[in-house]
Amino acid sequence: MKKKALYVGSFDPITNGHLDIIKRASVHYENVVVGIAANNQKNSFFSFEDRKMMLQEVLKDSPNIKVDIFTGLLANYVNENKFDFVIRGLRATMDFEYEIQMAQMNARLYNHNVETIFLMTNPKYSFISSSLIKEVFSLGGDIQGLVPEIVLEHMKKKVTREE
Ligand code: COA
């Protein structure tokens, strides 16, 4: 049975919403790779290496989950690594239009059979995004419980260093 799945995103930073999707996916697939997309236009808060380090730390007790950084097209990365599934999380109806567009474009670009699987985001986290986390944090708001502890620590350290 085919069981190699990829979960992609910017993860700047990883949130508990992402983590919930990753953990749930890892129950259904033998190998899950969390792929950090290194080429999008978004302003970076954490470097790609820092994001990878934090993801590896929070996932260190999950031997079937690996973390990687990729550049270029998602479809190329999927083709080269022969993933069978691409996992995406859906938070609300607003995600749907963007997701279907991306899934259908990617489907044209895959060179083998790849299914995009959507997991519903846990309602506890359906209102968060990495940008919202950064905004609330930078204005002194409480983000405890919305990101892993290690992320919170690194956000505090980074802001203190930059002050
Ligand atoms: N819990 C909490 N937040 C979540 C979430 C969840 N379950 N799922 C998504 N989010 C957040 C993300 O953190 C992100 O926040 P941000 O916009 O503030 O950074 C936002 O929701 C959107 O998530 P997503 O759609 O996954 O965007 P992304 O920037 O994290 O990832 C890629 C987008 C990497 C998948 C996409 O840009 C890509 O494939 N890039 C490669 C280039 C390519 O192939 N392009 C052509 C595609 S057809």
Short mmCIF file of C-alpha atoms and ligand atoms in Angstrom, two decimals:
data_model
loop_
_atom_site.label_atom_id
_atom_site.label_comp_id
_atom_site.label_asym_id
_atom_site.label_seq_id
_atom_site.Cartn_x
_atom_site.Cartn_y
_atom_site.Cartn_z
CA MET A 1 0.00 0.00 0.00
CA LYS A 2 1.26 3.48 -0.89
CA LYS A 3 1.86 5.55 2.19
CA LYS A 4 4.31 8.38 1.60
CA ALA A 5 2.82 11.77 2.39
CA LEU A 6 4.00 15.36 2.27
CA TYR A 7 2.64 18.26 4.32
CA VAL A 8 3.85 21.62 3.01
CA GLY A 9 3.81 25.20 4.19
CA SER A 10 5.91 28.18 5.19
CA PHE A 11 5.74 27.39 8.93
CA ASP A 12 6.95 30.86 9.90
CA PRO A 13 6.39 29.87 12.65
CA ILE A 14 4.86 26.45 13.15
CA THR A 15 1.64 26.70 15.13
CA ASN A 16 -0.30 24.16 17.15
CA GLY A 17 -2.77 24.11 14.26
CA HIS A 18 -0.07 22.82 11.89
CA LEU A 19 1.13 20.39 14.53
CA ASP A 20 -2.36 18.98 14.97
CA ILE A 21 -2.59 18.28 11.21
CA ILE A 22 0.90 16.70 11.12
CA LYS A 23 0.19 14.39 14.06
CA ARG A 24 -3.16 13.31 12.65
CA ALA A 25 -1.63 12.65 9.23
CA SER A 26 1.14 10.59 10.77
CA VAL A 27 -1.41 8.09 12.07
CA HIS A 28 -2.55 7.32 8.52
CA TYR A 29 0.73 7.36 6.56
CA GLU A 30 3.87 5.35 7.14
CA ASN A 31 6.13 8.24 6.24
CA VAL A 32 5.26 11.90 6.54
CA VAL A 33 7.60 14.64 5.42
CA VAL A 34 6.98 18.19 6.57
CA GLY A 35 8.28 20.29 3.68
CA ILE A 36 9.22 23.90 4.36
CA ALA A 37 8.79 25.89 1.15
CA ALA A 38 11.84 28.11 0.86
CA ASN A 39 10.95 30.24 -2.07
CA ASN A 40 7.78 32.12 -1.33
CA GLN A 41 7.56 35.88 -1.29
CA LYS A 42 6.45 36.26 2.31
CA ASN A 43 8.60 38.34 4.65
CA SER A 44 10.50 35.92 6.86
CA PHE A 45 10.50 36.14 10.62
CA PHE A 46 12.55 32.96 11.22
CA SER A 47 15.21 31.62 8.86
CA PHE A 48 14.40 28.35 7.09
CA GLU A 49 17.03 26.57 9.20
CA ASP A 50 15.46 27.87 12.43
CA ARG A 51 12.03 26.71 11.27
CA LYS A 52 13.47 23.29 10.48
CA MET A 53 15.21 23.08 13.86
CA MET A 54 11.99 23.97 15.73
CA LEU A 55 9.92 21.51 13.71
CA GLN A 56 12.47 18.75 14.34
CA GLU A 57 12.42 19.51 18.04
CA VAL A 58 8.63 19.35 18.37
CA LEU A 59 8.48 16.20 16.24
CA LYS A 60 11.47 14.41 17.75
CA ASP A 61 9.33 11.67 19.31
CA SER A 62 7.65 10.82 15.99
CA PRO A 63 10.05 8.56 14.07
CA ASN A 64 7.88 8.41 10.95
CA ILE A 65 7.90 12.21 10.50
CA LYS A 66 10.86 13.95 8.84
CA VAL A 67 11.42 17.64 8.14
CA ASP A 68 12.91 19.01 4.95
CA ILE A 69 13.35 22.34 3.15
CA PHE A 70 12.62 22.55 -0.56
CA THR A 71 12.92 25.24 -3.20
CA GLY A 72 11.06 25.68 -6.47
CA LEU A 73 7.80 24.08 -7.44
CA LEU A 74 6.02 21.90 -4.97
CA ALA A 75 5.13 19.55 -7.84
CA ASN A 76 8.82 19.07 -8.74
CA TYR A 77 9.63 18.21 -5.16
CA VAL A 78 6.72 15.74 -5.09
CA ASN A 79 7.83 14.18 -8.38
CA GLU A 80 11.48 13.85 -7.38
CA ASN A 81 10.63 12.27 -4.03
CA LYS A 82 7.75 10.13 -5.30
CA PHE A 83 5.21 11.23 -2.71
CA ASP A 84 1.83 9.53 -3.01
CA PHE A 85 -0.16 12.08 -1.04
CA VAL A 86 -0.02 15.80 -0.39
CA ILE A 87 -1.75 16.77 2.85
CA ARG A 88 -3.37 20.17 3.28
CA GLY A 89 -5.35 21.56 6.19
CA LEU A 90 -8.60 23.42 5.68
CA ARG A 91 -9.42 26.02 8.30
CA ALA A 92 -12.51 27.64 6.88
CA THR A 93 -14.39 28.12 3.64
CA MET A 94 -11.96 30.90 2.75
CA ASP A 95 -9.18 28.31 2.38
CA PHE A 96 -11.17 26.22 -0.04
CA GLU A 97 -10.90 28.35 -3.19
CA TYR A 98 -7.17 28.81 -2.91
CA GLU A 99 -6.67 25.14 -2.08
CA ILE A 100 -8.67 23.79 -4.99
CA GLN A 101 -6.86 26.09 -7.39
CA MET A 102 -3.49 24.98 -6.09
CA ALA A 103 -4.41 21.28 -5.97
CA GLN A 104 -5.66 21.36 -9.55
CA MET A 105 -2.65 23.23 -10.89
CA ASN A 106 -0.33 20.86 -9.07
CA ALA A 107 -2.27 17.86 -10.40
CA ARG A 108 -1.33 18.94 -13.92
CA LEU A 109 2.32 19.04 -12.92
CA TYR A 110 2.68 15.71 -11.14
CA ASN A 111 4.28 12.96 -13.21
CA HIS A 112 2.64 10.14 -11.25
CA ASN A 113 -0.57 9.59 -9.35
CA VAL A 114 -0.68 11.94 -6.36
CA GLU A 115 -3.78 12.56 -4.27
CA THR A 116 -4.27 15.79 -2.35
CA ILE A 117 -5.87 15.00 0.99
CA PHE A 118 -7.59 17.71 3.04
CA LEU A 119 -7.83 17.43 6.80
CA MET A 120 -10.18 19.72 8.68
CA THR A 121 -8.30 21.94 11.08
CA ASN A 122 -9.09 21.42 14.73
CA PRO A 123 -11.66 24.14 15.62
CA LYS A 124 -9.41 25.15 18.52
CA TYR A 125 -6.99 26.51 15.93
CA SER A 126 -9.17 27.40 12.97
CA PHE A 127 -8.79 31.16 13.51
CA ILE A 128 -4.99 31.29 13.60
CA SER A 129 -2.36 31.83 10.97
CA SER A 130 1.38 32.34 11.31
CA SER A 131 0.98 36.05 10.46
CA LEU A 132 -1.69 36.56 13.11
CA ILE A 133 0.51 34.85 15.68
CA LYS A 134 3.40 37.18 14.80
CA GLU A 135 1.20 40.27 14.87
CA VAL A 136 -0.40 39.49 18.22
CA PHE A 137 2.98 38.55 19.72
CA SER A 138 4.72 41.68 18.43
CA LEU A 139 2.00 43.84 20.02
CA GLY A 140 2.36 42.11 23.37
CA GLY A 141 -0.65 39.76 23.14
CA ASP A 142 -0.73 36.32 24.71
CA ILE A 143 -0.13 33.48 22.21
CA GLN A 144 0.43 30.77 24.81
CA GLY A 145 -1.29 27.55 23.77
CA LEU A 146 -1.35 28.51 20.10
CA VAL A 147 2.28 27.65 19.31
CA PRO A 148 4.63 25.01 20.72
CA GLU A 149 6.65 26.14 23.77
CA ILE A 150 9.92 26.10 21.79
CA VAL A 151 8.46 28.53 19.26
CA LEU A 152 7.34 30.90 21.98
CA GLU A 153 10.82 30.78 23.57
CA HIS A 154 12.53 31.50 20.24
CA MET A 155 10.13 34.33 19.44
CA LYS A 156 10.88 35.94 22.80
CA LYS A 157 14.65 35.49 22.31
CA LYS A 158 14.58 36.90 18.82
CA VAL A 159 12.60 39.97 19.82
CA THR A 160 14.87 40.59 22.85
CA ARG A 161 17.98 40.31 20.62
CA GLU A 162 16.55 42.77 18.13
CA GLU A 163 15.51 45.37 20.73
N1 COA B 1 -3.30 25.88 11.66
C1 COA B 1 -2.86 27.13 11.78
N2 COA B 1 -2.48 27.89 10.75
C2 COA B 1 -2.58 27.35 9.54
C3 COA B 1 -3.04 26.06 9.32
C4 COA B 1 -3.41 25.31 10.45
N3 COA B 1 -3.85 24.06 10.35
N4 COA B 1 -3.02 25.80 8.01
C5 COA B 1 -2.57 26.90 7.42
N5 COA B 1 -2.30 27.83 8.35
C6 COA B 1 -1.81 29.17 8.11
C7 COA B 1 -0.38 29.23 7.67
O1 COA B 1 0.50 29.39 8.76
C8 COA B 1 -0.35 30.42 6.76
O2 COA B 1 -0.19 31.59 7.52
P1 COA B 1 0.48 32.90 6.90
O3 COA B 1 -0.21 33.18 5.59
O4 COA B 1 0.20 33.92 7.92
O5 COA B 1 1.95 32.56 6.74
C9 COA B 1 -1.75 30.47 6.17
O6 COA B 1 -2.54 29.71 7.03
C10 COA B 1 -1.83 29.93 4.79
O7 COA B 1 -1.31 28.60 4.82
P2 COA B 1 -0.78 27.90 3.51
O8 COA B 1 -1.80 28.00 2.47
O9 COA B 1 -0.28 26.54 3.89
O10 COA B 1 0.38 28.86 3.07
P3 COA B 1 1.86 28.71 3.27
O11 COA B 1 2.50 30.00 2.93
O12 COA B 1 2.15 28.18 4.64
O13 COA B 1 2.23 27.58 2.18
C11 COA B 1 2.75 26.75 -0.05
C12 COA B 1 1.99 27.78 0.79
C13 COA B 1 4.16 26.59 0.44
C14 COA B 1 2.06 25.42 0.08
C15 COA B 1 2.69 27.22 -1.52
O14 COA B 1 3.13 28.56 -1.56
C16 COA B 1 3.61 26.40 -2.42
O15 COA B 1 3.27 25.31 -2.83
N6 COA B 1 4.80 26.92 -2.74
C17 COA B 1 5.76 26.27 -3.64
C18 COA B 1 5.79 26.95 -5.02
C19 COA B 1 4.75 26.37 -5.95
O16 COA B 1 4.74 25.21 -6.27
N7 COA B 1 3.82 27.24 -6.39
C20 COA B 1 2.77 26.84 -7.30
C21 COA B 1 1.61 26.22 -6.55
S1 COA B 1 0.37 25.68 -7.65
#
